[in-house]
Structures are given as C-alpha cells and as structure tokens.
Short mmCIF file of C-alpha atoms in Angstrom, two decimals:
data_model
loop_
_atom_site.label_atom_id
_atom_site.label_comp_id
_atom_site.label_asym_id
_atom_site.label_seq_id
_atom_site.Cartn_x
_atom_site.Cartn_y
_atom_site.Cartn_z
CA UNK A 3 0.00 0.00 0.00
CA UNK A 4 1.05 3.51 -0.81
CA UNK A 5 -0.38 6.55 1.03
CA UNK A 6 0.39 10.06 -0.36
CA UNK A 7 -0.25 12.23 3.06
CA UNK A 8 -0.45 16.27 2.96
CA UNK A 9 0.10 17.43 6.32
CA UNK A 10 2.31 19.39 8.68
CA UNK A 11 5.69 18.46 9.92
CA UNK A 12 7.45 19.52 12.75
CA UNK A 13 11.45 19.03 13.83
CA UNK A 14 10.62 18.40 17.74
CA UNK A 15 7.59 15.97 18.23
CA UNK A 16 5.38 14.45 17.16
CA UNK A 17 2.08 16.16 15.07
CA UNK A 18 1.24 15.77 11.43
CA UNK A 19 3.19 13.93 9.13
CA UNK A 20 5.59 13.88 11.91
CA UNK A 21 2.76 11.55 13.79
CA UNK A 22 2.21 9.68 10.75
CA UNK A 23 4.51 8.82 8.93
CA UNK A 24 6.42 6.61 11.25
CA UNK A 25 3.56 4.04 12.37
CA UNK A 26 1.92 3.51 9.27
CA UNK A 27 5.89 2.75 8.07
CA UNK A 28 5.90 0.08 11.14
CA UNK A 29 2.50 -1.68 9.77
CA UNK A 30 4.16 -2.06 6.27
CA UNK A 31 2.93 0.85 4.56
CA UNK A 32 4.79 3.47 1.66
CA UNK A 33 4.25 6.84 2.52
CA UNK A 34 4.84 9.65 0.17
CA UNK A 35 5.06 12.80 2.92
CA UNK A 36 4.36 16.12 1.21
CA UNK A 37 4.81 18.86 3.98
CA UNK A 38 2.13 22.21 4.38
CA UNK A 39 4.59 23.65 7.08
CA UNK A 40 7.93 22.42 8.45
CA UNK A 41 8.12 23.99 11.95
CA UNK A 42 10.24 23.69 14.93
CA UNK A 43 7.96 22.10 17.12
CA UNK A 44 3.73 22.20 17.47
CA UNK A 45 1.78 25.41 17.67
CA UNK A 46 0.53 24.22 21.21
CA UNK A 47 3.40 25.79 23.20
CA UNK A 48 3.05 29.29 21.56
CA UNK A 49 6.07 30.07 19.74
CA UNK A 50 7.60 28.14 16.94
CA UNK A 51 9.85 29.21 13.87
CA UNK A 52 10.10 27.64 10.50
CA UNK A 53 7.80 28.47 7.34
CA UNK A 54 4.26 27.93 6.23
CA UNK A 55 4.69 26.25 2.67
CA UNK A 56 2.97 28.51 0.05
CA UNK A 57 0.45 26.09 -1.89
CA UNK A 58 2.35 26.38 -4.94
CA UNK A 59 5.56 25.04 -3.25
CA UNK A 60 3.47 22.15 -2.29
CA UNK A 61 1.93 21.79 -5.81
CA UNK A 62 4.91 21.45 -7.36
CA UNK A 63 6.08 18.52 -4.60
CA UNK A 64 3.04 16.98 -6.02
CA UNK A 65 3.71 17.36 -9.78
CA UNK A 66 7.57 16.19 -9.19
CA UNK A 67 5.74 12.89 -7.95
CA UNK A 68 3.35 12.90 -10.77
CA UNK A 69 6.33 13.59 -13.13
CA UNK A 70 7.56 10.27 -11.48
CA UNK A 71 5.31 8.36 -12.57
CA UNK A 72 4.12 7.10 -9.08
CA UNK A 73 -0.18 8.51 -9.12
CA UNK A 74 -1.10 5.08 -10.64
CA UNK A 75 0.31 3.04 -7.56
CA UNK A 76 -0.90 5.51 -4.99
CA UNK A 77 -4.08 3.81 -2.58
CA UNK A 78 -4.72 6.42 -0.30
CA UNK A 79 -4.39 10.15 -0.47
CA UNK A 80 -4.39 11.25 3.62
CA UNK A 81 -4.94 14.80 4.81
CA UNK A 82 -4.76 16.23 7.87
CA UNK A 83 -4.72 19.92 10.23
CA UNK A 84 -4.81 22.52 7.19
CA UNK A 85 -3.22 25.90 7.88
CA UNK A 86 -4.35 28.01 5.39
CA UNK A 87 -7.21 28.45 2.59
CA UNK A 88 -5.07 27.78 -0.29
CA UNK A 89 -3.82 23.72 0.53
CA UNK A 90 -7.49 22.76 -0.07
CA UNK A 91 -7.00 23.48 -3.72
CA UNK A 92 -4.12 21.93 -3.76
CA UNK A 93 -5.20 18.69 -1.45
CA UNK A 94 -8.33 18.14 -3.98
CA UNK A 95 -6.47 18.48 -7.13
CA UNK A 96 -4.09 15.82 -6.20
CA UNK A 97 -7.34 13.77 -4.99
CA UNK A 98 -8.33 14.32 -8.46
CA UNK A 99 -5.18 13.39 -10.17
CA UNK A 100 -4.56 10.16 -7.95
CA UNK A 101 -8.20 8.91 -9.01
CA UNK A 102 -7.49 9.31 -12.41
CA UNK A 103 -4.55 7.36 -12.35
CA UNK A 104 -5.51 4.82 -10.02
CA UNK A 105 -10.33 4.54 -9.91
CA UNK A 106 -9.42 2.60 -6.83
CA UNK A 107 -7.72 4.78 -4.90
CA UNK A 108 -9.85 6.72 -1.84
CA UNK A 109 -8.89 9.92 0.01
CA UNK A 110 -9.27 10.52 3.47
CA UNK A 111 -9.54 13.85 5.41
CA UNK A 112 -9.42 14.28 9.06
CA UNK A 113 -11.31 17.88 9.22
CA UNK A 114 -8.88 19.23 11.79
CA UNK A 115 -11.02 22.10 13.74
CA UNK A 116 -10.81 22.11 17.36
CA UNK A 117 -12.23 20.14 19.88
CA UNK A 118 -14.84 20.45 22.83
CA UNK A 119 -12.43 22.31 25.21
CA UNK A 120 -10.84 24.73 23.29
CA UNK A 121 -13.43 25.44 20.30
CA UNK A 122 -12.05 26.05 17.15
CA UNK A 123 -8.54 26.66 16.90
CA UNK A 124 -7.96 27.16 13.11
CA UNK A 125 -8.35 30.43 11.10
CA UNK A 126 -12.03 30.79 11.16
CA UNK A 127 -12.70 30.17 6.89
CA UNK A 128 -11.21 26.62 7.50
CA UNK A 129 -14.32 24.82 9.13
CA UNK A 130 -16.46 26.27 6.29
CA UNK A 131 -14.04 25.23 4.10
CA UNK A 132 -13.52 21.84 5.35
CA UNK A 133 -17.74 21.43 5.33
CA UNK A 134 -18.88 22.61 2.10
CA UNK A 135 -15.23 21.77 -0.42
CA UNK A 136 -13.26 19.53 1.38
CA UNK A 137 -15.61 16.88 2.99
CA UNK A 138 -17.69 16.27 0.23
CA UNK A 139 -15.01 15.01 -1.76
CA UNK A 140 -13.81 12.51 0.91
CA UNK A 141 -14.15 8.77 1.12
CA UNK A 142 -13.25 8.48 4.83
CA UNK A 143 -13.48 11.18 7.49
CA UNK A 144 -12.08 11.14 11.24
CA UNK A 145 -13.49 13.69 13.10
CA UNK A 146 -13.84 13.88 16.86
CA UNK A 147 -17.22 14.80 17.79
CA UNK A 148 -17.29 18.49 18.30
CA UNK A 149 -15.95 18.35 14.27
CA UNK A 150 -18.98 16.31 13.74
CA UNK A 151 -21.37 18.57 15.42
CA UNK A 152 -19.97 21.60 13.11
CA UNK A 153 -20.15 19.67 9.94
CA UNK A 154 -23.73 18.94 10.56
CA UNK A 155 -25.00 21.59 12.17
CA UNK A 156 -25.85 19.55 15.08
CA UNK A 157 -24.64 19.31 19.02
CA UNK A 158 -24.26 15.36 19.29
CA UNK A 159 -23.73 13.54 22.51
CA UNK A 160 -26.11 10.70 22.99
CA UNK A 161 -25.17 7.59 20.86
CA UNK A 162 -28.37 8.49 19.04
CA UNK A 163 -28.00 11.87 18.15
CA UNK A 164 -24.07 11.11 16.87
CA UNK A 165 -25.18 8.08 14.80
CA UNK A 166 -28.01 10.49 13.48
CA UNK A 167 -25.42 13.43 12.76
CA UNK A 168 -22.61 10.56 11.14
CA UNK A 169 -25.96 10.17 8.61
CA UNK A 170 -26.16 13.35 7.76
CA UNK A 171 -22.65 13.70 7.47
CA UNK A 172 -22.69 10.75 4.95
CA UNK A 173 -25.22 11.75 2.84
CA UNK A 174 -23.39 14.46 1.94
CA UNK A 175 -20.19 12.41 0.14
CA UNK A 176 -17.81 10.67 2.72
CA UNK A 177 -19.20 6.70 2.51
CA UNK A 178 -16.84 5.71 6.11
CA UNK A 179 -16.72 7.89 8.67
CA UNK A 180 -14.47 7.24 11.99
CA UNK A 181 -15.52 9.91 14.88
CA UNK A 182 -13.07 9.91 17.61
CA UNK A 183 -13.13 11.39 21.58
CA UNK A 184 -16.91 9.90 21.55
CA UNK A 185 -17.82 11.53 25.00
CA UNK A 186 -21.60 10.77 25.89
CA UNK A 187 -23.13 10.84 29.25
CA UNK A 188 -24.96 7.46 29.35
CA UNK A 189 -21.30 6.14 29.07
CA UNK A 190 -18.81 4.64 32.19
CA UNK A 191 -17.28 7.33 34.12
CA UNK A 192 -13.36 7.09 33.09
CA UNK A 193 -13.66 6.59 29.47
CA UNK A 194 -14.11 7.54 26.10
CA UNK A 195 -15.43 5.93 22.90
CA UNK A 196 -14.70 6.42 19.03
CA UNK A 197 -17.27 5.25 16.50
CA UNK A 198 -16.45 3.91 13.33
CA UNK A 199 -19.45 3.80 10.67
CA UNK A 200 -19.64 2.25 6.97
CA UNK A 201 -22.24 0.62 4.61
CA UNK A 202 -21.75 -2.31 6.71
CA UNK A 203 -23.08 -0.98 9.76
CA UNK A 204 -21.59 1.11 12.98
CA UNK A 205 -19.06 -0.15 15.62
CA UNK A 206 -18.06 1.34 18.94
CA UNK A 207 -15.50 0.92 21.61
CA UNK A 208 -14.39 1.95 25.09
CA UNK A 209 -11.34 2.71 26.42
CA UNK A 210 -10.23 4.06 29.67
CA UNK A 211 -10.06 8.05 29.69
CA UNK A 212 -6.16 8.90 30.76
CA UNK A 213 -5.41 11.97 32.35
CA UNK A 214 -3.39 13.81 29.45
CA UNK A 215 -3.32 15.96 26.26
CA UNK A 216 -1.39 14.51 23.46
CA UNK A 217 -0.98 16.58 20.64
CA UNK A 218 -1.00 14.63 17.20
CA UNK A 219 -2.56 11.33 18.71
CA UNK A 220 -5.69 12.13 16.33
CA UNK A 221 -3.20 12.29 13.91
CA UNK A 222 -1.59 8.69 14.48
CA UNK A 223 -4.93 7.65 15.08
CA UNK A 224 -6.43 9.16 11.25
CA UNK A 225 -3.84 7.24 10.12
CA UNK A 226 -3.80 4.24 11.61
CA UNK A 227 -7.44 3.33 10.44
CA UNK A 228 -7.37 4.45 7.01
CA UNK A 229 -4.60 2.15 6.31
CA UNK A 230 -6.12 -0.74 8.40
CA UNK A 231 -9.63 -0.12 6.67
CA UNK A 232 -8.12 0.64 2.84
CA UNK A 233 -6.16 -2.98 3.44
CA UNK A 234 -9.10 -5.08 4.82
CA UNK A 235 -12.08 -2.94 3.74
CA UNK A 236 -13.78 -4.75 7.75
CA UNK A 237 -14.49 -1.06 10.18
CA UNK A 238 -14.63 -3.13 13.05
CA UNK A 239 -11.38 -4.87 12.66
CA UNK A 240 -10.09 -1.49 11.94
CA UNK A 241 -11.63 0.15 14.55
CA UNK A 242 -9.87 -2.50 17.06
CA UNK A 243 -6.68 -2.22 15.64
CA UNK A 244 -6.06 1.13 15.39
CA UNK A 245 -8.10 1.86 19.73
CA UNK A 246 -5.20 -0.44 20.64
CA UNK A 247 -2.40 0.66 19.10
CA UNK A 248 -2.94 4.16 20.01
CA UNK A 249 -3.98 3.32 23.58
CA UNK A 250 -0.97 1.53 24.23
CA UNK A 251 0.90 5.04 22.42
CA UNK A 252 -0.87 6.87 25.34
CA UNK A 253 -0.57 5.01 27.81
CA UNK A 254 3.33 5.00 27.61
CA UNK A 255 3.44 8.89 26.73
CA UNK A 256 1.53 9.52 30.13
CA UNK A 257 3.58 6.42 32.26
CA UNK A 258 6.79 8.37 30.32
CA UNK A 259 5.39 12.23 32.07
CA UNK A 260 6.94 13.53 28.46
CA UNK A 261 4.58 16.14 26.74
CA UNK A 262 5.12 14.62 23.58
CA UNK A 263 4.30 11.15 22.46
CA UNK A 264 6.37 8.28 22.84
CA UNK A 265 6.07 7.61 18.91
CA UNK A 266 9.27 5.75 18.26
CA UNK A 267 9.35 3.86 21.88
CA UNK A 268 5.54 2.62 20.97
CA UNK A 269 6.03 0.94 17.87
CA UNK A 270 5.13 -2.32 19.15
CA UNK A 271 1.91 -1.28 19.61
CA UNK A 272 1.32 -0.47 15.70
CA UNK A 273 3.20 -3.87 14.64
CA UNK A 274 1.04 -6.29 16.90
CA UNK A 275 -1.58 -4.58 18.97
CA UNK A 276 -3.03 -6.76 21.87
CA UNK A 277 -6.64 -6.32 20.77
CA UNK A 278 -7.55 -5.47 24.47
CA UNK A 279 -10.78 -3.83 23.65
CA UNK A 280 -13.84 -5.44 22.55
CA UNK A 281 -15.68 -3.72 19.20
CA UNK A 282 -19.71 -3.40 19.61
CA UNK A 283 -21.90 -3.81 16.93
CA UNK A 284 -24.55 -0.58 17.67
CA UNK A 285 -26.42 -1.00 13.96
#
C-alpha cells in the first residue's frame, strides 16, 4: 500500500506527518510525505519558527511525484490539520489526479477544527471550508465529535444523536466515517469511545479516559485506520486495531510524564496490537 499524506511536519515531536509517517511505516505501509509547514515544534506551546509552505511550493512537490510516474500506484491520499485556505486546492487536485490514475484509490480527510475544550482553533474560513469543499469530496473522514457537530449543524452527545449526525454527514459524500473522543453521558465514568461507521453498519468501543493531552494522537490515530480499513475494507477490525495501538501510544506517553508522544518507543503497539478492547456492533 502507498499513502500520499499532505500534512504538517514539525522538527521536535510528534504532530502531522511527523505523527504519521512513522507508524503507518511500522504496519508495512509506503508513505509519500508532502509537507504544508515544516516547523520547529507544534503550535501548542506558543512560539515556533520555520515556514508555512505557500500552496504552490506544495503543488509542485506533487507534480515532481506525478512527473515520477508514481499517481497510478498511490491507494490512499491522507490529509490532515490545514493551515491556510489555499492547501485545499491543492489537497483536492491531487485527490483528483490520484483517481485518475488509479479509480481505486480513496482519500481521506481528518477535518482538523478544534475540539470540545478549546473550540475552534484554526483560522475561522477553515471549518467552512472543510464542510462545504473539502468533505464532500472525501471517502473516509475522522473527526472527533465536536468536528462532527460543526459539519452537521448539530450538538451530538447521545449515541443516538451522533449516529443520526454521522448520517447526515454521509449523505453528503464521505461513505466511512471514523468519529473519535466519543464523550456521551450514558457512558462509564473514566472513558471515552470512538465510532467507526460504513455501509456495513456502525461499531463502537471503550477505552479508559487517561489523564493527558497529546498533541497529534488524532493524527496517528487518522492514520492508523485508514490504512487498516483501505487494506481489509472490515471497520470493526479497523476500529480494534487502530483503539489499541494508540492506547498503548498513550498510555506509555503519560507512564513516560513527556509532553510529547512516545512515537518511536511505541512501535510495538502499531506492529502487533493486543486487541484489548472489545468492538460493539450498535447497527
């Protein structure tokens, strides 16, 4: 499998392609990285240096792979956290130039927003972006569920009223939809759920909540199930797979007491997860 991903990269951590690239590697996959920023470290401690990409620098990246003849063996095209109007363009013409090289290839978006705690913490024309451009055009989505709620127009947090807004959400283009940080009151105190819906039907599972924030886990996490789900086209296998491996990643990072994941020390975890967490059918 090949996975052309257009995200972010940063020298010190672990976010973006930087979160990517490395366990999808360690489950067998080719990744072609094409960078939107190359930073020092993650916007989340306030100051970083290094540039934002212009999306013409990264459209050329993209045409020197074209030029290479590679769009016909390319399976998945991945996006991720986009910093600026102009990569859109640039993500959905090389959607559109991988699927004409290759009908059976399927791109993915994680609609990188905010979350539940902080609201939106991208420049405020990306969410509209992301719902009425971006989305549509996606096979797979992987948003948490404060991302769902703006997509739809909705405020889900029952299992009823997310499964109704992942509906919506698919009627509008994206046919597999993976919403992570499922937080519903009905659920056990300690943990959280993610929620992995295709034409096949809707899976959930619960893990225990731990006590930290890790930036670019959503990131590892995007990642991890496209590629498990583009290999075996099963959501609940997927879904398994990919609640284990990056448990196991957070569970080290908070045993560790780093701020940044423990991506490299983890990598057992993406190779042979334990499976510790039972998938439920919910339709």
């Amino acid at each position: 499998m090949k996975i052309l991903s257009i995200q972010s990269a940063v020298a010190y951590g672990h976010v973006g392609n930087s979160a990517a690239v490395f366990p999808l590697q360690r489950i067998g996959v080719e990744v072609l990285p094409v960078y939107t920023v190359n930073f020092s470290n993650h916007t989340g401690y306030g100051a970083w240096r290094g540039p934002l990409i212009a999306p013409d620098d990264v459209r050329e990246v993209i045409t020197g792979i074209e030029d290479r003849g590679v769009l016909p063996q390319i399976d998945v095209v991945l996006s991720g956290y986009q910093g600026g109007e102009g990569i859109a363009d640039v993500i959905l013409e090389a959607v559109a130039k991988v699927k004409a090289a290759n009908p059976s290839a399927i791109y993915s978006c994680d609609p990188v927003m905010g979350n539940a705690k902080s609201g939106c913490f991208v420049a405020p024309a990306i969410p509209v972006l992301l719902r009425d451009r971006v989305v549509p055009a996606a096979d797979l989505i992987t948003p948490n569920q404060f991302e769902l709620g703006f997509l739809t127009g909705t405020e889900p947090d029952t299992l009823e009223s997310t499964l109704d807004a992942v509906d919506r959400i698919r009627a509008t283009g994206p046919s597999t939809v993976l919403v992570t940080s499922v937080e519903r009151p009905d659920r056990e105190p300690g943990t959280i759920e993610m929620l992995a819906v295709d034409d096949r039907g809707a899976w959930i599972v619960q893990t225990p909540l731990l006590p930290l924030k890790a930036n670019g886990s959503g990131d590892v996490t995007a990642a991890l199930f496209t590629a498990h789900y583009r290999a075996t086209g099963d959501a609940a296998d997927a879904l398994a797979r990919t609640t284990s491996s990056v448990f196991g990643l957070l569970e080290r990072t908070h045993r560790s007491g780093e701020r940044e994941l423990q991506l490299v020390e983890s990598q057992e975890d993406y190779a042979n997860p334990a499976m510790q967490f039972s998938v439920r059918q919910v339709r």
